[in-house]
GROMACS .gro file of N, CA and C in nm:
model
  393
    1GLY      N    1   3.111   3.100  18.844
    1GLY     CA    2   3.038   3.011  18.764
    1GLY      C    3   2.978   2.895  18.849
    2ILE      N    4   2.947   2.791  18.783
    2ILE     CA    5   2.887   2.675  18.850
    2ILE      C    6   2.981   2.613  18.951
    3ASN      N    7   3.111   2.601  18.915
    3ASN     CA    8   3.206   2.542  19.007
    3ASN      C    9   3.221   2.623  19.134
    4ALA      N   10   3.223   2.756  19.120
    4ALA     CA   11   3.236   2.839  19.239
    4ALA      C   12   3.114   2.824  19.328
    5GLU      N   13   2.995   2.821  19.269
    5GLU     CA   14   2.874   2.802  19.348
    5GLU      C   15   2.876   2.665  19.414
    6TYR      N   16   2.914   2.564  19.336
    6TYR     CA   17   2.920   2.429  19.392
    6TYR      C   18   3.021   2.422  19.509
    7GLY      N   19   3.137   2.484  19.487
    7GLY     CA   20   3.240   2.486  19.591
    7GLY      C   21   3.191   2.555  19.718
    8HIS      N   22   3.123   2.666  19.700
    8HIS     CA   23   3.070   2.737  19.814
    8HIS      C   24   2.966   2.653  19.889
    9LEU      N   25   2.874   2.594  19.815
    9LEU     CA   26   2.771   2.507  19.877
    9LEU      C   27   2.835   2.388  19.945
   10HIS      N   28   2.934   2.333  19.879
   10HIS     CA   29   3.004   2.217  19.934
   10HIS      C   30   3.076   2.256  20.064
   11PHE      N   31   3.140   2.371  20.061
   11PHE     CA   32   3.211   2.417  20.181
   11PHE      C   33   3.115   2.439  20.296
   12GLU      N   34   2.998   2.496  20.265
   12GLU     CA   35   2.896   2.521  20.371
   12GLU      C   36   2.850   2.388  20.430
   13LYS      N   37   2.835   2.288  20.348
   13LYS     CA   38   2.793   2.156  20.396
   13LYS      C   39   2.899   2.098  20.490
   14GLU      N   40   3.025   2.110  20.448
   14GLU     CA   41   3.135   2.056  20.530
   14GLU      C   42   3.145   2.135  20.660
   15LYS      N   43   3.130   2.267  20.654
   15LYS     CA   44   3.138   2.352  20.770
   15LYS      C   45   3.030   2.311  20.871
   16LYS      N   46   2.911   2.287  20.821
   16LYS     CA   47   2.801   2.245  20.909
   16LYS      C   48   2.830   2.113  20.974
   17MET      N   49   2.887   2.018  20.896
   17MET     CA   50   2.920   1.886  20.952
   17MET      C   51   3.030   1.898  21.056
   18ILE      N   52   3.128   1.987  21.032
   18ILE     CA   53   3.236   2.007  21.129
   18ILE      C   54   3.181   2.064  21.259
   19GLN      N   55   3.089   2.158  21.246
   19GLN     CA   56   3.026   2.217  21.365
   19GLN      C   57   2.949   2.111  21.445
   20GLN      N   58   2.878   2.025  21.371
   20GLN     CA   59   2.805   1.917  21.439
   20GLN      C   60   2.905   1.823  21.508
   21THR      N   61   3.019   1.799  21.447
   21THR     CA   62   3.119   1.711  21.509
   21THR      C   63   3.171   1.774  21.638
   22MET      N   64   3.191   1.903  21.636
   22MET     CA   65   3.245   1.971  21.754
   22MET      C   66   3.141   1.975  21.869
   23GLU      N   67   3.014   1.966  21.833
   23GLU     CA   68   2.910   1.968  21.935
   23GLU      C   69   2.881   1.833  21.998
   24THR      N   70   2.951   1.731  21.953
   24THR     CA   71   2.926   1.597  22.006
   24THR      C   72   2.965   1.593  22.154
   25LYS      N   73   2.902   1.503  22.224
   25LYS     CA   74   2.920   1.494  22.367
   25LYS      C   75   3.034   1.400  22.409
   26THR      N   76   3.057   1.295  22.329
   26THR     CA   77   3.157   1.196  22.367
   26THR      C   78   3.260   1.182  22.258
   27PRO      N   79   3.378   1.135  22.292
   27PRO     CA   80   3.482   1.110  22.191
   27PRO      C   81   3.436   1.010  22.086
   28GLU      N   82   3.355   0.911  22.126
   28GLU     CA   83   3.306   0.811  22.031
   28GLU      C   84   3.215   0.876  21.927
   29GLU      N   85   3.125   0.966  21.972
   29GLU     CA   86   3.038   1.037  21.879
   29GLU      C   87   3.120   1.123  21.784
   30ALA      N   88   3.224   1.187  21.838
   30ALA     CA   89   3.312   1.271  21.754
   30ALA      C   90   3.382   1.186  21.650
   31ARG      N   91   3.432   1.071  21.693
   31ARG     CA   92   3.502   0.980  21.598
   31ARG      C   93   3.407   0.938  21.488
   32LYS      N   94   3.285   0.900  21.523
   32LYS     CA   95   3.187   0.858  21.422
   32LYS      C   96   3.155   0.972  21.324
   33ALA      N   97   3.140   1.093  21.378
   33ALA     CA   98   3.110   1.206  21.294
   33ALA      C   99   3.224   1.238  21.199
   34VAL      N  100   3.346   1.226  21.250
   34VAL     CA  101   3.463   1.250  21.165
   34VAL      C  102   3.472   1.146  21.054
   35VAL      N  103   3.444   1.020  21.089
   35VAL     CA  104   3.447   0.914  20.988
   35VAL      C  105   3.343   0.941  20.879
   36VAL      N  106   3.224   0.982  20.919
   36VAL     CA  107   3.120   1.014  20.819
   36VAL      C  108   3.164   1.129  20.732
   37LEU      N  109   3.217   1.234  20.793
   37LEU     CA  110   3.263   1.351  20.719
   37LEU      C  111   3.374   1.315  20.621
   38CYS      N  112   3.472   1.239  20.666
   38CYS     CA  113   3.583   1.199  20.581
   38CYS      C  114   3.536   1.108  20.466
   39THR      N  115   3.443   1.021  20.495
   39THR     CA  116   3.391   0.930  20.393
   39THR      C  117   3.321   1.011  20.284
   40GLU      N  118   3.236   1.105  20.324
   40GLU     CA  119   3.165   1.188  20.230
   40GLU      C  120   3.263   1.273  20.145
   41MET      N  121   3.363   1.330  20.211
   41MET     CA  122   3.462   1.412  20.140
   41MET      C  123   3.539   1.325  20.041
   42PHE      N  124   3.581   1.210  20.084
   42PHE     CA  125   3.655   1.119  19.997
   42PHE      C  126   3.572   1.082  19.876
   43ASN      N  127   3.446   1.043  19.897
   43ASN     CA  128   3.360   1.005  19.786
   43ASN      C  129   3.337   1.119  19.689
   44ASP      N  130   3.321   1.239  19.742
   44ASP     CA  131   3.303   1.357  19.657
   44ASP      C  132   3.428   1.384  19.574
   45ILE      N  133   3.542   1.381  19.637
   45ILE     CA  134   3.669   1.403  19.565
   45ILE      C  135   3.689   1.297  19.458
   46ARG      N  136   3.660   1.173  19.494
   46ARG     CA  137   3.675   1.063  19.395
   46ARG      C  138   3.585   1.083  19.274
   47LYS      N  139   3.459   1.123  19.299
   47LYS     CA  140   3.368   1.149  19.188
   47LYS      C  141   3.417   1.258  19.098
   48ARG      N  142   3.469   1.366  19.160
   48ARG     CA  143   3.516   1.481  19.081
   48ARG      C  144   3.641   1.443  19.000
   49ILE      N  145   3.731   1.368  19.056
   49ILE     CA  146   3.850   1.324  18.983
   49ILE      C  147   3.812   1.230  18.869
   50LEU      N  148   3.723   1.135  18.898
   50LEU     CA  149   3.678   1.042  18.796
   50LEU      C  150   3.614   1.114  18.679
   51ARG      N  151   3.528   1.214  18.709
   51ARG     CA  152   3.464   1.289  18.605
   51ARG      C  153   3.568   1.364  18.521
   52SER      N  154   3.664   1.422  18.586
   52SER     CA  155   3.769   1.494  18.517
   52SER      C  156   3.850   1.402  18.427
   53VAL      N  157   3.884   1.285  18.480
   53VAL     CA  158   3.963   1.190  18.399
   53VAL      C  159   3.883   1.145  18.277
   54LEU      N  160   3.756   1.114  18.299
   54LEU     CA  161   3.671   1.074  18.186
   54LEU      C  162   3.659   1.178  18.080
   55LEU      N  163   3.644   1.303  18.122
   55LEU     CA  164   3.636   1.411  18.024
   55LEU      C  165   3.765   1.424  17.943
   56LYS      N  166   3.879   1.413  18.013
   56LYS     CA  167   4.009   1.420  17.943
   56LYS      C  168   4.026   1.301  17.849
   57TYR      N  169   3.985   1.185  17.893
   57TYR     CA  170   3.992   1.064  17.809
   57TYR      C  171   3.910   1.084  17.683
   58TYR      N  172   3.789   1.136  17.698
   58TYR     CA  173   3.706   1.162  17.581
   58TYR      C  174   3.770   1.267  17.490
   59GLU      N  175   3.815   1.376  17.553
   59GLU     CA  176   3.870   1.487  17.476
   59GLU      C  177   3.995   1.452  17.396
   60TYR      N  178   4.087   1.375  17.459
   60TYR     CA  179   4.216   1.350  17.394
   60TYR      C  180   4.227   1.215  17.326
   61LEU      N  181   4.134   1.123  17.351
   61LEU     CA  182   4.143   0.994  17.286
   61LEU      C  183   4.019   0.958  17.206
   62LEU      N  184   3.907   0.952  17.271
   62LEU     CA  185   3.787   0.907  17.202
   62LEU      C  186   3.740   1.000  17.092
   63PHE      N  187   3.739   1.127  17.118
   63PHE     CA  188   3.692   1.222  17.017
   63PHE      C  189   3.782   1.220  16.893
   64PRO      N  190   3.915   1.227  16.903
   64PRO     CA  191   3.998   1.217  16.782
   64PRO      C  192   3.979   1.083  16.706
   65VAL      N  193   3.968   0.975  16.779
   65VAL     CA  194   3.949   0.845  16.714
   65VAL      C  195   3.815   0.843  16.644
   66GLN      N  196   3.711   0.892  16.709
   66GLN     CA  197   3.580   0.896  16.651
   66GLN      C  198   3.577   0.981  16.522
   67THR      N  199   3.649   1.093  16.526
   67THR     CA  200   3.657   1.181  16.411
   67THR      C  201   3.722   1.109  16.292
   68LYS      N  202   3.833   1.039  16.319
   68LYS     CA  203   3.903   0.968  16.211
   68LYS      C  204   3.819   0.851  16.160
   69LEU      N  205   3.752   0.782  16.248
   69LEU     CA  206   3.667   0.671  16.204
   69LEU      C  207   3.551   0.721  16.119
   70SER      N  208   3.496   0.835  16.152
   70SER     CA  209   3.389   0.893  16.072
   70SER      C  210   3.439   0.923  15.931
   71ALA      N  211   3.559   0.978  15.921
   71ALA     CA  212   3.617   1.009  15.791
   71ALA      C  213   3.636   0.881  15.708
   72ILE      N  214   3.686   0.778  15.773
   72ILE     CA  215   3.705   0.650  15.702
   72ILE      C  216   3.572   0.592  15.660
   73GLN      N  217   3.473   0.598  15.748
   73GLN     CA  218   3.340   0.549  15.715
   73GLN      C  219   3.282   0.621  15.594
   74ASN      N  220   3.301   0.753  15.591
   74ASN     CA  221   3.250   0.830  15.476
   74ASN      C  222   3.319   0.786  15.347
   75GLN      N  223   3.449   0.760  15.353
   75GLN     CA  224   3.521   0.714  15.232
   75GLN      C  225   3.470   0.576  15.189
   76VAL      N  226   3.448   0.487  15.284
   76VAL     CA  227   3.400   0.352  15.249
   76VAL      C  228   3.258   0.357  15.194
   77THR      N  229   3.177   0.447  15.245
   77THR     CA  230   3.038   0.459  15.201
   77THR      C  231   3.029   0.487  15.053
   78TYR      N  232   3.123   0.565  15.001
   78TYR     CA  233   3.117   0.605  14.862
   78TYR      C  234   3.196   0.515  14.768
   79LEU      N  235   3.254   0.407  14.820
   79LEU     CA  236   3.325   0.312  14.735
   79LEU      C  237   3.225   0.227  14.657
   80PRO      N  238   3.258   0.196  14.531
   80PRO     CA  239   3.171   0.102  14.457
   80PRO      C  240   3.184  -0.039  14.516
   81ASP      N  241   3.081  -0.119  14.492
   81ASP     CA  242   3.077  -0.255  14.546
   81ASP      C  243   3.199  -0.336  14.513
   82HIS      N  244   3.246  -0.332  14.389
   82HIS     CA  245   3.359  -0.416  14.347
   82HIS      C  246   3.488  -0.376  14.424
   83GLN      N  247   3.504  -0.248  14.456
   83GLN     CA  248   3.619  -0.207  14.535
   83GLN      C  249   3.608  -0.252  14.680
   84ILE      N  250   3.489  -0.250  14.735
   84ILE     CA  251   3.468  -0.298  14.872
   84ILE      C  252   3.500  -0.448  14.879
   85LEU      N  253   3.448  -0.524  14.781
   85LEU     CA  254   3.477  -0.668  14.777
   85LEU      C  255   3.627  -0.695  14.769
   86GLU      N  256   3.695  -0.617  14.687
   86GLU     CA  257   3.839  -0.631  14.672
   86GLU      C  258   3.914  -0.588  14.799
   87LEU      N  259   3.873  -0.476  14.855
   87LEU     CA  260   3.938  -0.424  14.975
   87LEU      C  261   3.932  -0.521  15.093
   88PHE      N  262   3.817  -0.582  15.110
   88PHE     CA  263   3.799  -0.673  15.224
   88PHE      C  264   3.825  -0.819  15.187
   89GLN      N  265   3.878  -0.841  15.068
   89GLN     CA  266   3.918  -0.975  15.020
   89GLN      C  267   3.803  -1.076  15.035
   90VAL      N  268   3.688  -1.036  14.992
   90VAL     CA  269   3.567  -1.119  15.005
   90VAL      C  270   3.582  -1.247  14.925
   91GLY      N  271   3.641  -1.237  14.807
   91GLY     CA  272   3.656  -1.358  14.723
   91GLY      C  273   3.740  -1.466  14.791
   92ASN      N  274   3.855  -1.424  14.844
   92ASN     CA  275   3.941  -1.518  14.914
   92ASN      C  276   3.872  -1.579  15.035
   93MET      N  277   3.804  -1.494  15.114
   93MET     CA  278   3.734  -1.541  15.230
   93MET      C  279   3.621  -1.639  15.193
   94LYS      N  280   3.551  -1.610  15.085
   94LYS     CA  281   3.443  -1.701  15.040
   94LYS      C  282   3.500  -1.836  14.997
   95ARG      N  283   3.612  -1.833  14.925
   95ARG     CA  284   3.673  -1.961  14.884
   95ARG      C  285   3.717  -2.043  15.006
   96THR      N  286   3.781  -1.975  15.102
   96THR     CA  287   3.824  -2.042  15.225
   96THR      C  288   3.706  -2.100  15.300
   97LEU      N  289   3.600  -2.024  15.312
   97LEU     CA  290   3.481  -2.074  15.383
   97LEU      C  291   3.414  -2.189  15.308
   98ASP      N  292   3.414  -2.181  15.172
   98ASP     CA  293   3.356  -2.291  15.095
   98ASP      C  294   3.435  -2.421  15.115
   99GLN      N  295   3.570  -2.408  15.118
   99GLN     CA  296   3.654  -2.527  15.141
   99GLN      C  297   3.628  -2.582  15.281
  100GLU      N  298   3.616  -2.497  15.378
  100GLU     CA  299   3.589  -2.539  15.518
  100GLU      C  300   3.453  -2.608  15.524
  101ASN      N  301   3.356  -2.554  15.451
  101ASN     CA  302   3.221  -2.612  15.448
  101ASN      C  303   3.222  -2.752  15.389
  102VAL      N  304   3.296  -2.771  15.278
  102VAL     CA  305   3.308  -2.905  15.218
  102VAL      C  306   3.371  -3.002  15.315
  103LYS      N  307   3.476  -2.960  15.380
  103LYS     CA  308   3.547  -3.045  15.479
  103LYS      C  309   3.454  -3.082  15.595
  104LEU      N  310   3.382  -2.984  15.647
  104LEU     CA  311   3.291  -3.010  15.760
  104LEU      C  312   3.174  -3.100  15.719
  105ASN      N  313   3.121  -3.079  15.597
  105ASN     CA  314   3.013  -3.166  15.548
  105ASN      C  315   3.060  -3.310  15.535
  106SER      N  316   3.183  -3.328  15.492
  106SER     CA  317   3.240  -3.463  15.483
  106SER      C  318   3.253  -3.526  15.621
  107GLN      N  319   3.302  -3.447  15.718
  107GLN     CA  320   3.312  -3.498  15.855
  107GLN      C  321   3.174  -3.532  15.911
  108LEU      N  322   3.077  -3.448  15.882
  108LEU     CA  323   2.939  -3.471  15.929
  108LEU      C  324   2.885  -3.602  15.870
  109LYS      N  325   2.909  -3.624  15.743
  109LYS     CA  326   2.860  -3.747  15.677
  109LYS      C  327   2.923  -3.869  15.744
  110THR      N  328   3.054  -3.861  15.772
  110THR     CA  329   3.125  -3.972  15.837
  110THR      C  330   3.070  -3.997  15.977
  111LEU      N  331   3.048  -3.888  16.052
  111LEU     CA  332   2.996  -3.902  16.188
  111LEU      C  333   2.854  -3.957  16.189
  112LYS      N  334   2.770  -3.916  16.093
  112LYS     CA  335   2.635  -3.973  16.085
  112LYS      C  336   2.639  -4.123  16.057
  113SER      N  337   2.729  -4.161  15.967
  113SER     CA  338   2.745  -4.303  15.934
  113SER      C  339   2.790  -4.381  16.057
  114GLN      N  340   2.888  -4.327  16.130
  114GLN     CA  341   2.935  -4.392  16.254
  114GLN      C  342   2.824  -4.398  16.360
  115GLN      N  343   2.746  -4.295  16.367
  115GLN     CA  344   2.635  -4.294  16.464
  115GLN      C  345   2.533  -4.402  16.428
  116LYS      N  346   2.502  -4.417  16.300
  116LYS     CA  347   2.408  -4.522  16.255
  116LYS      C  348   2.463  -4.659  16.289
  117ASP      N  349   2.593  -4.681  16.260
  117ASP     CA  350   2.655  -4.809  16.292
  117ASP      C  351   2.651  -4.836  16.443
  118TYR      N  352   2.678  -4.733  16.521
  118TYR     CA  353   2.676  -4.746  16.667
  118TYR      C  354   2.536  -4.783  16.717
  119MET      N  355   2.434  -4.715  16.663
  119MET     CA  356   2.296  -4.742  16.704
  119MET      C  357   2.256  -4.884  16.667
  120ASP      N  358   2.300  -4.930  16.549
  120ASP     CA  359   2.271  -5.068  16.506
  120ASP      C  360   2.335  -5.167  16.603
  121LEU      N  361   2.462  -5.143  16.639
  121LEU     CA  362   2.531  -5.232  16.735
  121LEU      C  363   2.463  -5.232  16.870
  122ILE      N  364   2.419  -5.116  16.918
  122ILE     CA  365   2.348  -5.110  17.047
  122ILE      C  366   2.220  -5.192  17.039
  123SER      N  367   2.148  -5.177  16.929
  123SER     CA  368   2.022  -5.252  16.913
  123SER      C  369   2.048  -5.401  16.916
  124LYS      N  370   2.150  -5.448  16.844
  124LYS     CA  371   2.185  -5.590  16.842
  124LYS      C  372   2.227  -5.637  16.979
  125PHE      N  373   2.303  -5.553  17.051
  125PHE     CA  374   2.352  -5.592  17.184
  125PHE      C  375   2.234  -5.609  17.278
  126LYS      N  376   2.135  -5.516  17.271
  126LYS     CA  377   2.019  -5.524  17.356
  126LYS      C  378   1.935  -5.651  17.329
  127ARG      N  379   1.932  -5.695  17.206
  127ARG     CA  380   1.856  -5.817  17.170
  127ARG      C  381   1.937  -5.943  17.197
  128GLY      N  382   2.061  -5.927  17.238
  128GLY     CA  383   2.145  -6.044  17.268
  128GLY      C  384   2.217  -6.099  17.147
  129GLN      N  385   2.221  -6.022  17.039
  129GLN     CA  386   2.290  -6.070  16.918
  129GLN      C  387   2.429  -6.009  16.912
  130TYR      N  388   2.518  -6.076  16.980
  130TYR     CA  389   2.655  -6.025  16.987
  130TYR      C  390   2.723  -6.050  16.853
  131LEU      N  391   2.828  -5.982  16.828
  131LEU     CA  392   2.904  -5.991  16.703
  131LEU      C  393   2.915  -6.133  16.661
   0.00000   0.00000   0.00000
C-alpha cells in the first residue's frame, strides 16, 4: 500500500544519503553529512509519530465526544422554548443580572456626582477660590 511505497522511497533516499556520506573526503565532511542525515531522519520520525498520535487522539477522544455532543444538540434543538428557559435557568440569571445592573447604575450615579464635585473644586482652585 501507500506506507510500503513510502517506506521504500524513504529507504532509497536514506541509502543515497549514506552513500554520499561514505564518499566524503574528510572526516569533517562525513560528520556534517551524518548530522544532516540524522536530523532529517529524526524530523521524519517525529512527524510520523505526531501524525499517529493525533489520529489516535481523534479516534478515541474527539470523535466519541463529538458524537455525544451532536446527540445532545439534537435533543436541545427539539425542546420547546419554555423548557430551554427552565433548563438553563434563564429567569434566575435575568433576575441576578437585573439586580447587578441596578447596583452598578447606582454606583455610576454616585461616581458621576463625585466627578462633578471634583471638577467644580478644580475649577475653583484654578481661579484661586480656595475652600
